[in-house]
Coordinates of C-alpha atoms in Angstrom, one line a residue:
Chain A
M198 CA 0.0 0.0 0.0
N199 CA 1.3 3.4 -0.9
S200 CA 1.8 5.6 2.1
I201 CA 3.3 8.7 0.6
A202 CA 2.1 11.6 2.7
N203 CA 0.7 13.8 0.0
R204 CA -0.6 11.4 -2.6
A205 CA -2.2 12.7 -5.8
V206 CA -1.9 9.5 -7.8
L207 CA -4.3 6.6 -7.9
N208 CA -4.0 3.8 -5.3
M209 CA -3.2 1.1 -7.9
P210 CA -2.6 -1.8 -5.6
V211 CA -6.1 -1.5 -4.1
I212 CA -7.7 -0.8 -7.5
K213 CA -6.1 -4.0 -8.7
Q214 CA -7.7 -5.9 -5.9
L215 CA -11.1 -4.3 -6.6
V216 CA -10.9 -5.3 -10.3
Y217 CA -9.9 -8.8 -9.3
K218 CA -12.8 -8.9 -6.9
D219 CA -15.3 -8.0 -9.6
W220 CA -13.7 -10.5 -12.0
Y221 CA -14.0 -13.2 -9.3
L222 CA -17.6 -12.4 -8.3
N223 CA -18.6 -12.4 -12.0
R224 CA -16.6 -15.4 -13.3
K225 CA -19.6 -17.8 -13.3
L226 CA -21.8 -15.3 -15.1
L227 CA -19.2 -14.7 -17.8
A228 CA -18.7 -18.5 -18.3
V229 CA -22.5 -18.9 -18.8
Y230 CA -22.6 -16.1 -21.5
V231 CA -19.4 -17.2 -23.2
G232 CA -20.8 -20.8 -23.2
G233 CA -24.1 -19.5 -24.7
G234 CA -22.2 -17.5 -27.3
I235 CA -20.1 -20.5 -28.3
F236 CA -23.2 -22.7 -28.5
S237 CA -24.9 -20.2 -30.8
L238 CA -21.8 -20.2 -33.1
S239 CA -21.8 -24.0 -33.1
I240 CA -25.2 -24.1 -34.8
I241 CA -24.9 -21.0 -37.0
S242 CA -23.6 -22.8 -40.1
L243 CA -25.9 -25.8 -39.9
G244 CA -28.7 -24.3 -42.1
E245 CA -30.9 -21.3 -42.8
W246 CA -33.1 -21.4 -39.6
Q247 CA -30.1 -22.4 -37.5
F248 CA -28.3 -19.3 -38.9
F249 CA -31.0 -16.9 -37.8
M250 CA -31.5 -18.6 -34.5
G251 CA -27.8 -18.7 -33.8
A252 CA -27.3 -15.1 -34.9
I253 CA -30.1 -13.8 -32.7
M254 CA -28.8 -15.9 -29.8
F255 CA -25.3 -14.7 -30.3
I256 CA -26.3 -11.0 -30.3
T257 CA -28.5 -11.6 -27.2
M258 CA -25.6 -13.2 -25.4
L259 CA -23.3 -10.2 -26.1
V260 CA -25.9 -7.6 -25.1
A261 CA -27.0 -9.5 -22.0
M262 CA -23.4 -10.2 -20.9
G263 CA -22.7 -6.5 -20.8
N264 CA -25.9 -5.4 -19.1
H265 CA -25.9 -8.2 -16.6
Q266 CA -22.3 -7.5 -15.4
L267 CA -23.1 -3.7 -15.2
S268 CA -26.1 -4.6 -13.0
V269 CA -24.1 -6.9 -10.8
T270 CA -21.0 -4.7 -10.4
M271 CA -22.5 -1.3 -10.1
I272 CA -26.3 -1.3 -9.5
N273 CA -26.3 -4.3 -7.1
E274 CA -23.4 -2.9 -5.1
R275 CA -25.7 0.0 -4.1
K276 CA -28.9 -2.0 -3.8
E277 CA -27.3 -4.7 -1.7
Q278 CA -25.4 -2.2 0.4
T279 CA -21.9 -3.7 -0.3
L280 CA -20.8 -0.3 -1.5
A281 CA -20.3 0.8 2.1
F282 CA -17.9 -2.1 2.5
V283 CA -15.9 -0.9 -0.6
M284 CA -15.9 2.7 0.6
S285 CA -14.5 1.7 3.9
L286 CA -11.3 0.6 2.1
P287 CA -8.5 3.1 1.4
V288 CA -10.0 4.3 -1.9
S289 CA -11.0 7.7 -3.1
P290 CA -13.9 8.4 -5.5
A291 CA -11.3 8.6 -8.3
D292 CA -9.8 5.2 -7.3
Y293 CA -13.3 3.7 -7.3
A294 CA -14.1 5.2 -10.7
M295 CA -10.9 3.8 -12.1
A296 CA -11.6 0.4 -10.6
K297 CA -15.1 0.3 -12.0
F298 CA -13.8 1.4 -15.4
L299 CA -11.1 -1.3 -15.5
S300 CA -13.3 -4.1 -14.1
N301 CA -16.3 -3.4 -16.4
M302 CA -14.0 -3.1 -19.5
V303 CA -12.1 -6.2 -18.7
L304 CA -15.3 -8.1 -17.8
F305 CA -16.8 -7.1 -21.1
F306 CA -14.0 -6.9 -23.6
V307 CA -12.1 -10.1 -22.7
P308 CA -15.1 -12.4 -23.4
W309 CA -16.3 -10.1 -26.2
S310 CA -12.9 -10.4 -27.9
L311 CA -13.0 -14.2 -27.5
L312 CA -16.5 -14.4 -29.0
V313 CA -15.7 -12.0 -31.9
L314 CA -12.6 -14.0 -32.7
A315 CA -14.5 -17.2 -32.6
T316 CA -17.2 -15.8 -34.8
T317 CA -14.7 -14.7 -37.4
I318 CA -13.1 -18.2 -37.4
V319 CA -16.5 -19.8 -37.7
I320 CA -17.4 -17.6 -40.7
L321 CA -14.1 -18.2 -42.4
L322 CA -13.9 -22.0 -41.8
T323 CA -17.5 -23.0 -42.5
P324 CA -19.7 -22.8 -45.6
L325 CA -21.0 -19.4 -44.4
P326 CA -20.1 -16.6 -46.9
D327 CA -16.8 -14.9 -45.9
G328 CA -18.4 -11.6 -46.9
L329 CA -20.2 -11.7 -43.6
V330 CA -17.0 -10.8 -41.7
A331 CA -17.2 -7.0 -42.2
F332 CA -20.9 -6.8 -41.3
T333 CA -20.4 -9.1 -38.2
L334 CA -17.5 -7.1 -36.9
L335 CA -19.3 -3.8 -37.2
V336 CA -22.3 -5.2 -35.4
C337 CA -20.1 -6.6 -32.6
V338 CA -18.4 -3.2 -32.2
L339 CA -21.8 -1.5 -32.2
I340 CA -22.8 -3.7 -29.3
A341 CA -19.6 -2.7 -27.5
V342 CA -20.6 1.0 -28.1
N343 CA -24.0 0.3 -26.5
H344 CA -22.3 -1.3 -23.6
C345 CA -20.0 1.7 -23.1
I346 CA -23.1 4.1 -23.3
C347 CA -24.8 2.0 -20.6
W348 CA -21.6 2.1 -18.5
A349 CA -21.2 5.8 -18.9
V350 CA -24.8 6.5 -17.9
T351 CA -24.6 4.2 -14.9
M352 CA -21.4 5.8 -13.7
A353 CA -22.7 9.3 -14.1
T354 CA -26.1 8.8 -12.5
E355 CA -25.6 5.8 -10.2
T356 CA -29.3 4.9 -10.5
E357 CA -31.0 1.8 -11.6
G358 CA -33.8 3.7 -13.3
S359 CA -31.5 5.5 -15.8
F360 CA -29.5 2.3 -16.4
L361 CA -32.7 0.4 -17.3
L362 CA -34.1 3.3 -19.4
V363 CA -30.9 3.5 -21.5
M364 CA -30.5 -0.2 -21.8
I365 CA -34.1 -0.6 -23.1
G366 CA -33.7 2.4 -25.5
L367 CA -30.4 1.0 -26.9
N368 CA -31.9 -2.4 -27.4
C369 CA -34.8 -0.9 -29.3
L370 CA -32.4 1.0 -31.5
L371 CA -30.2 -2.0 -32.2
N372 CA -32.6 -3.5 -34.7
P373 CA -32.8 -0.4 -36.9
A374 CA -29.0 -0.1 -36.8
L375 CA -28.7 -3.7 -37.9
Y376 CA -31.2 -3.0 -40.7
L377 CA -29.2 0.0 -41.9
L378 CA -25.9 -1.8 -41.8
A379 CA -27.4 -4.8 -43.7
R380 CA -29.1 -2.6 -46.3
S381 CA -26.0 -0.5 -46.9
P382 CA -24.6 -1.5 -50.3
N383 CA -21.0 -1.0 -49.1
I384 CA -21.4 -3.1 -46.0
G385 CA -24.4 -5.5 -46.1
G386 CA -24.3 -5.6 -49.8
H387 CA -21.2 -7.8 -49.7
N388 CA -22.7 -10.2 -47.1
L389 CA -23.2 -13.0 -49.5
N390 CA -19.8 -12.6 -51.2
G391 CA -17.4 -15.5 -51.1
D392 CA -14.5 -13.4 -50.0
V393 CA -14.0 -10.9 -47.3
V394 CA -14.7 -7.4 -48.6
W395 CA -13.6 -4.4 -46.5
T396 CA -14.9 -1.1 -48.0
T397 CA -14.1 2.5 -47.1
T398 CA -17.6 2.8 -45.7
A399 CA -16.9 -0.1 -43.4
T400 CA -13.7 1.6 -42.3
L401 CA -15.5 4.9 -41.7
V402 CA -18.3 3.2 -39.6
L403 CA -15.7 1.2 -37.6
L404 CA -13.7 4.4 -36.9
C405 CA -16.8 6.2 -35.8
E406 CA -17.7 3.4 -33.4
I407 CA -14.2 3.3 -32.0
L408 CA -14.2 7.1 -31.6
A409 CA -17.5 6.9 -29.8
I410 CA -16.1 4.3 -27.4
V411 CA -13.0 6.3 -26.6
L412 CA -14.9 9.5 -26.1
L413 CA -17.5 7.9 -23.8
L414 CA -14.9 6.1 -21.7
V415 CA -12.4 9.0 -21.4
G416 CA -15.1 11.6 -20.9
T417 CA -16.9 9.7 -18.2
L418 CA -13.7 8.7 -16.4
Y419 CA -12.5 12.3 -16.4
F420 CA -15.7 13.7 -15.0
R421 CA -16.2 10.9 -12.5
S422 CA -12.6 11.2 -11.3
R423 CA -13.1 14.8 -10.4
K424 CA -15.6 14.0 -7.7
K425 CA -14.0 14.5 -4.3
V426 CA -16.6 12.5 -2.3
F427 CA -18.7 9.5 -2.8
Y428 CA -22.1 11.1 -1.9
Chain B
M190 CA -1.7 14.8 22.7
Q191 CA -2.7 14.6 19.0
N192 CA -6.4 14.2 18.3
A193 CA -7.5 11.2 16.3
I194 CA -10.5 13.1 15.1
E195 CA -10.9 16.9 15.0
F196 CA -14.0 18.7 13.8
N197 CA -13.9 22.4 13.7
Q198 CA -17.2 24.3 13.2
V199 CA -18.4 21.7 10.6
C200 CA -21.7 22.4 8.9
K201 CA -23.5 20.2 6.4
R202 CA -26.9 21.1 5.0
Y203 CA -29.5 18.7 3.5
P204 CA -33.0 19.6 2.6
E205 CA -34.4 18.1 5.8
F206 CA -31.4 18.3 8.1
Y207 CA -28.6 20.7 9.1
L208 CA -25.5 19.7 11.0
D209 CA -24.9 22.9 12.9
H210 CA -21.3 24.0 13.5
L211 CA -20.1 20.7 15.0
D212 CA -17.0 20.8 17.1
L213 CA -15.7 17.4 18.1
K214 CA -12.3 16.2 19.4
L215 CA -11.4 12.7 20.1
P216 CA -7.9 12.4 21.7
T217 CA -5.7 9.5 20.6
G218 CA -6.3 6.4 22.7
Q219 CA -9.7 7.5 23.9
V220 CA -13.2 6.0 23.3
M221 CA -16.0 8.3 22.5
G222 CA -19.7 7.4 22.4
L223 CA -21.8 9.4 20.0
V224 CA -25.3 9.4 21.2
G225 CA -28.5 10.6 19.6
V226 CA -31.9 9.7 18.5
N227 CA -32.6 8.9 14.8
G228 CA -31.9 11.9 12.6
A229 CA -29.7 13.5 15.2
G230 CA -26.7 13.6 12.8
K231 CA -24.7 10.6 14.0
S232 CA -24.4 9.0 10.5
T233 CA -23.6 12.3 8.9
A234 CA -20.8 12.8 11.4
L235 CA -19.4 9.3 10.7
R236 CA -19.7 9.8 6.9
L237 CA -17.7 13.0 7.3
I238 CA -15.0 11.1 9.3
M239 CA -14.8 8.6 6.5
G240 CA -14.5 11.3 3.9
L241 CA -17.6 10.1 2.1
I242 CA -19.2 13.5 2.1
Q243 CA -17.8 17.0 2.1
P244 CA -18.6 19.6 4.8
D245 CA -20.2 22.8 3.5
S246 CA -17.9 24.7 5.9
G247 CA -15.5 24.0 8.7
S248 CA -12.8 21.4 8.6
V249 CA -12.5 17.7 9.4
D250 CA -9.1 16.2 10.3
V251 CA -8.7 12.5 11.0
L252 CA -5.4 10.9 12.2
G253 CA -3.7 14.1 11.1
Y254 CA -5.2 14.1 7.5
R255 CA -7.5 16.6 6.1
L256 CA -10.8 15.1 4.8
P257 CA -12.1 14.4 2.2
E258 CA -8.9 15.3 0.3
Q259 CA -6.7 12.9 2.1
Q260 CA -9.3 10.2 2.7
V261 CA -7.2 7.4 1.3
L262 CA -4.3 8.0 3.7
A263 CA -6.7 8.3 6.6
K264 CA -8.7 5.2 5.7
E265 CA -5.5 3.1 5.6
N266 CA -5.7 3.3 9.4
I267 CA -9.4 3.4 10.0
G268 CA -11.6 0.3 10.6
Y269 CA -15.2 1.1 9.8
A270 CA -18.3 -0.9 10.3
A271 CA -21.9 0.3 9.9
E272 CA -25.2 -1.2 10.7
D273 CA -26.3 -1.0 7.0
M274 CA -23.0 -2.4 5.6
R275 CA -23.3 -5.8 3.9
L276 CA -20.8 -8.3 2.7
Y277 CA -20.9 -10.1 -0.6
G278 CA -23.6 -12.7 0.0
A279 CA -22.3 -15.3 -2.6
E280 CA -19.0 -15.6 -0.8
N281 CA -18.0 -16.8 2.6
L282 CA -16.3 -15.0 5.4
R283 CA -12.9 -16.6 4.6
W284 CA -13.0 -15.1 1.1
H285 CA -13.7 -11.7 2.7
M286 CA -10.8 -12.2 5.1
Q287 CA -8.5 -13.0 2.3
F288 CA -9.7 -10.0 0.3
I289 CA -9.1 -7.6 3.3
Q290 CA -5.7 -9.3 3.9
S291 CA -4.7 -8.6 0.3
I292 CA -5.3 -4.9 0.9
F293 CA -4.0 -4.3 4.4
P294 CA -0.5 -5.5 5.2
S295 CA -1.3 -5.0 8.9
W296 CA -3.7 -7.9 8.8
D297 CA -3.1 -10.3 11.8
P298 CA -4.1 -13.8 10.8
L299 CA -3.7 -15.2 14.3
Y300 CA -5.9 -12.5 15.8
A301 CA -8.4 -13.1 13.0
E302 CA -8.6 -16.8 14.0
H303 CA -8.9 -15.8 17.6
L304 CA -11.8 -13.6 16.8
L305 CA -13.5 -16.3 14.8
K306 CA -13.4 -18.6 17.8
R307 CA -14.4 -15.9 20.2
F308 CA -17.4 -14.9 18.2
D309 CA -18.2 -18.6 17.4
M310 CA -18.2 -17.9 13.6
N311 CA -18.0 -20.3 10.8
A312 CA -15.7 -18.7 8.2
E313 CA -16.7 -21.2 5.5
Q314 CA -20.4 -20.3 5.6
K315 CA -21.7 -18.0 2.9
T316 CA -22.5 -14.6 4.3
K317 CA -25.9 -14.5 2.6
G318 CA -27.2 -16.8 5.3
Y319 CA -25.9 -14.7 8.2
S320 CA -28.2 -13.4 10.9
H321 CA -27.9 -9.7 11.9
G322 CA -25.7 -10.7 14.9
Q323 CA -23.4 -12.8 12.7
R324 CA -23.1 -9.9 10.2
V325 CA -22.0 -7.5 12.9
K326 CA -19.5 -10.0 14.2
A327 CA -18.2 -10.7 10.7
S328 CA -17.7 -6.9 10.1
L329 CA -15.9 -6.6 13.4
I330 CA -13.5 -9.5 12.6
L331 CA -12.7 -7.9 9.2
L332 CA -12.0 -4.5 10.7
L333 CA -10.3 -5.5 14.0
A334 CA -7.9 -8.1 12.5
R335 CA -6.3 -5.4 10.4
R336 CA -5.5 -3.6 13.7
P337 CA -6.5 -0.1 12.7
R338 CA -5.4 3.0 14.7
L339 CA -9.0 4.3 14.7
V340 CA -12.1 2.3 14.9
I341 CA -15.4 3.8 13.8
L342 CA -18.6 1.9 14.6
D343 CA -22.0 2.9 13.5
E344 CA -24.6 1.4 15.8
P345 CA -22.6 -1.8 16.5
T346 CA -25.0 -3.3 19.1
T347 CA -28.3 -2.3 17.6
G348 CA -30.6 -5.3 17.0
L349 CA -28.3 -7.8 18.7
D350 CA -29.6 -10.5 21.0
P351 CA -28.3 -10.3 24.6
V352 CA -25.6 -12.9 24.1
S353 CA -24.2 -11.4 20.9
R354 CA -24.4 -7.9 22.5
Y355 CA -22.4 -9.2 25.4
E356 CA -19.8 -10.8 23.1
V357 CA -19.4 -7.7 21.0
L358 CA -19.1 -5.4 24.0
A359 CA -16.6 -7.7 25.6
E360 CA -14.4 -7.7 22.5
L361 CA -14.7 -4.0 22.2
A362 CA -13.7 -3.6 25.8
E363 CA -10.7 -5.8 25.0
I364 CA -9.5 -3.7 22.1
L365 CA -9.8 -0.6 24.1
R366 CA -6.9 -1.7 26.2
D367 CA -4.6 -0.6 23.4
E368 CA -3.9 3.0 24.4
N369 CA -2.8 3.9 20.8
R370 CA -6.1 3.0 19.4
S371 CA -9.0 5.4 19.3
V372 CA -12.6 4.4 19.0
L373 CA -15.7 6.4 18.1
F374 CA -19.0 4.6 18.1
S375 CA -22.5 5.8 17.7
S376 CA -25.4 4.2 19.5
H377 CA -28.9 4.6 20.6
S378 CA -27.9 2.7 23.7
T379 CA -26.6 5.0 26.4
Q380 CA -26.0 1.8 28.5
D381 CA -23.4 0.7 26.0
V382 CA -21.8 4.1 25.8
E383 CA -21.7 4.4 29.6
Q384 CA -20.1 1.0 29.8
L385 CA -17.4 1.5 27.2
S386 CA -16.6 5.2 26.6
D387 CA -14.2 7.7 28.1
S388 CA -16.1 10.6 26.7
I389 CA -19.5 11.3 25.2
T390 CA -21.0 13.5 22.6
F391 CA -24.8 14.0 22.6
L392 CA -26.2 15.1 19.2
H393 CA -29.7 16.3 18.7
K394 CA -31.2 17.6 15.5
G395 CA -27.7 18.4 14.2
K396 CA -26.6 20.3 17.3
T397 CA -24.2 19.2 20.0
L398 CA -25.9 19.1 23.3
A399 CA -22.8 17.9 25.2
C400 CA -19.2 16.9 24.4
Q401 CA -17.3 16.0 27.5
D402 CA -15.4 13.5 29.6
K403 CA -18.0 10.9 30.7
E404 CA -17.2 10.9 34.4
T405 CA -17.1 14.6 34.7
Y406 CA -20.3 15.0 32.7
I407 CA -22.2 12.4 34.7
E408 CA -20.9 13.8 38.0
G409 CA -22.3 17.2 37.0
W410 CA -25.9 16.0 37.0
R411 CA -28.2 15.3 39.9
R412 CA -31.9 14.3 40.4
V413 CA -33.3 16.0 43.4
L414 CA -36.5 14.9 45.0
C415 CA -38.2 17.4 47.3
S416 CA -41.5 18.4 48.8
G417 CA -43.2 21.6 49.9
T418 CA -45.0 24.5 48.3
L419 CA -43.3 26.9 45.9
N420 CA -44.7 30.4 46.1
Q421 CA -42.9 31.5 43.0
P422 CA -41.0 29.7 40.2
L423 CA -37.9 27.9 41.3
D424 CA -34.9 30.2 41.1
L425 CA -32.0 27.9 40.4
P426 CA -29.4 27.8 37.5
G427 CA -29.0 24.6 35.4
V428 CA -32.5 23.2 35.9
A429 CA -33.0 20.9 32.9
E430 CA -36.3 19.5 34.0
F431 CA -38.7 20.4 36.8
K432 CA -41.7 18.2 37.4
S433 CA -44.3 18.6 40.2
N434 CA -47.0 16.3 41.4
G435 CA -48.9 18.2 44.1
S436 CA -46.4 19.1 46.8
L437 CA -43.8 16.6 45.5
H438 CA -41.2 17.9 43.1
E439 CA -38.5 16.3 40.9
I440 CA -35.6 18.5 39.7
K441 CA -33.0 17.5 37.2
I442 CA -29.9 19.7 37.5
R443 CA -27.0 20.3 35.2
G444 CA -23.7 21.6 36.6
F445 CA -24.7 20.5 40.1
E446 CA -22.9 21.9 43.2
D447 CA -23.7 21.2 46.8
A448 CA -24.5 24.9 47.4
M449 CA -27.6 24.4 45.2
L450 CA -29.2 22.2 47.8
A451 CA -29.1 25.1 50.3
R452 CA -30.6 27.3 47.7
I453 CA -33.5 24.9 47.1
H454 CA -34.0 24.7 50.8
A455 CA -34.1 28.4 51.1
Q456 CA -37.0 28.6 48.7
G457 CA -39.2 26.5 51.0
L458 CA -38.6 23.0 49.8
Q459 CA -37.6 20.0 51.9
I460 CA -35.1 17.8 50.2
S461 CA -35.8 14.1 50.5
Q462 CA -33.4 12.5 48.1
V463 CA -30.4 13.5 45.9
E464 CA -29.4 10.9 43.3
R465 CA -26.7 10.6 40.7
M466 CA -28.2 10.1 37.3
T467 CA -27.5 7.5 34.6
L468 CA -26.4 8.5 31.2
E469 CA -29.8 7.6 29.8
Q470 CA -31.6 9.8 32.3
I471 CA -29.2 12.6 31.5
F472 CA -29.7 12.2 27.7
I473 CA -33.5 12.1 28.0
A474 CA -33.5 15.2 30.2
S475 CA -31.2 17.0 27.8
V476 CA -33.2 16.2 24.7
R477 CA -36.5 17.1 26.4
E478 CA -35.0 20.4 27.6
V479 CA -34.1 21.3 24.0
A480 CA -37.5 20.2 22.7
K481 CA -39.2 22.5 25.2
Q482 CA -37.0 25.4 24.0

């Protein structure tokens, strides 16, 4: 533990323990969602109805994984009064914000990366058209953007109501977004192509998504870290 | 002597509550009981000490650190347990002990095992199934085994059965033997405060009614029973409560001196009994006096 008298930096040893704690408490939950994602990928290339069922199930797993862990690590910590336990530890609001940032990103992006990688491999190694890769990647990153929006709102408001409202709103908007990507001639237009086609439009959409993620995370972390007190 | 806690003219305003220029000093090695009814400001004071909220004005220093700015440094040496604090229900106490140990190098595993036995706790049981008494004991194990310099307890004995209460108070009495450790605990129970504390602070509606060494404070109060007829209102300083039932009178006096008895006698009353008061009687008299004002 750092005991420098006038500390302005983050208490990284304790932050590390808090991140590990969240990982440990959510490990079974993550295993269930990763398992569900892999199951959905295992059926996706077996036929037409299996493709649609597998695709919907895969998207559901990614979305639910993000929302569920936000609920457990942030909302439940308040509802179940374990936040007081965390606040009694040598952490400042900035340390707490950093811990929640790291744990929620690790908890989401580690299994997300695994599942995106697995999806790409499944598309490339099975009879599914390789042209699906670009569309699939953009959809997966879009789900990551939604997760980051939910995280940012929950961090900023610390209320279950706003978390639920944003989560429902984003889920409702996901279908129109999928429709737009699928109907775009430069993205969805290549879905049935036998080769991977990566267009300028796809690059532009991907960059926009990544920029949105970076801005959301950095902005929220910056404003949340400025809080001097927990309440 | 350095103060473990020092509040200087601390104010904190909420829509329904105002902590009004609170001055509070807890010298190192002392035990202070913070007494007050619900809504008196006890939890607000404890939150200020933990750096969880910021005072609107005034200053809060804990273990020599200014709060909330230096809360991390202060909390490295504070053990805090609150009535509404919960542990992670899906994990057992052993997991919590290991978690705390990973954060506090001062964790004493032998003392932790001693406390487990003393409180008759099963460390392998998931905390979800704990009773209120077990929850309190688990919190105490987690905070005491790291041997903090300052212990803050918010209502540690509220809702405990008599046996658990005895065990908790006995262990608290044990840790108070360490003269370098300071303890501040809030309670509804003046009995617990009277048993454990060196000094007391009475809070009521955000104001300090008293903040003093316990023995001196209790010594300064008397309940005087007398009889006779008063032709005019009793002329005596420090009367906190005056009750009459026909010719019988009960007077509760703050800042008592023997000379006051002669003064009562001089006003035509026969003194039948002079009693020391318990902390509970003093607290009730103080609160009722403020309510009348």
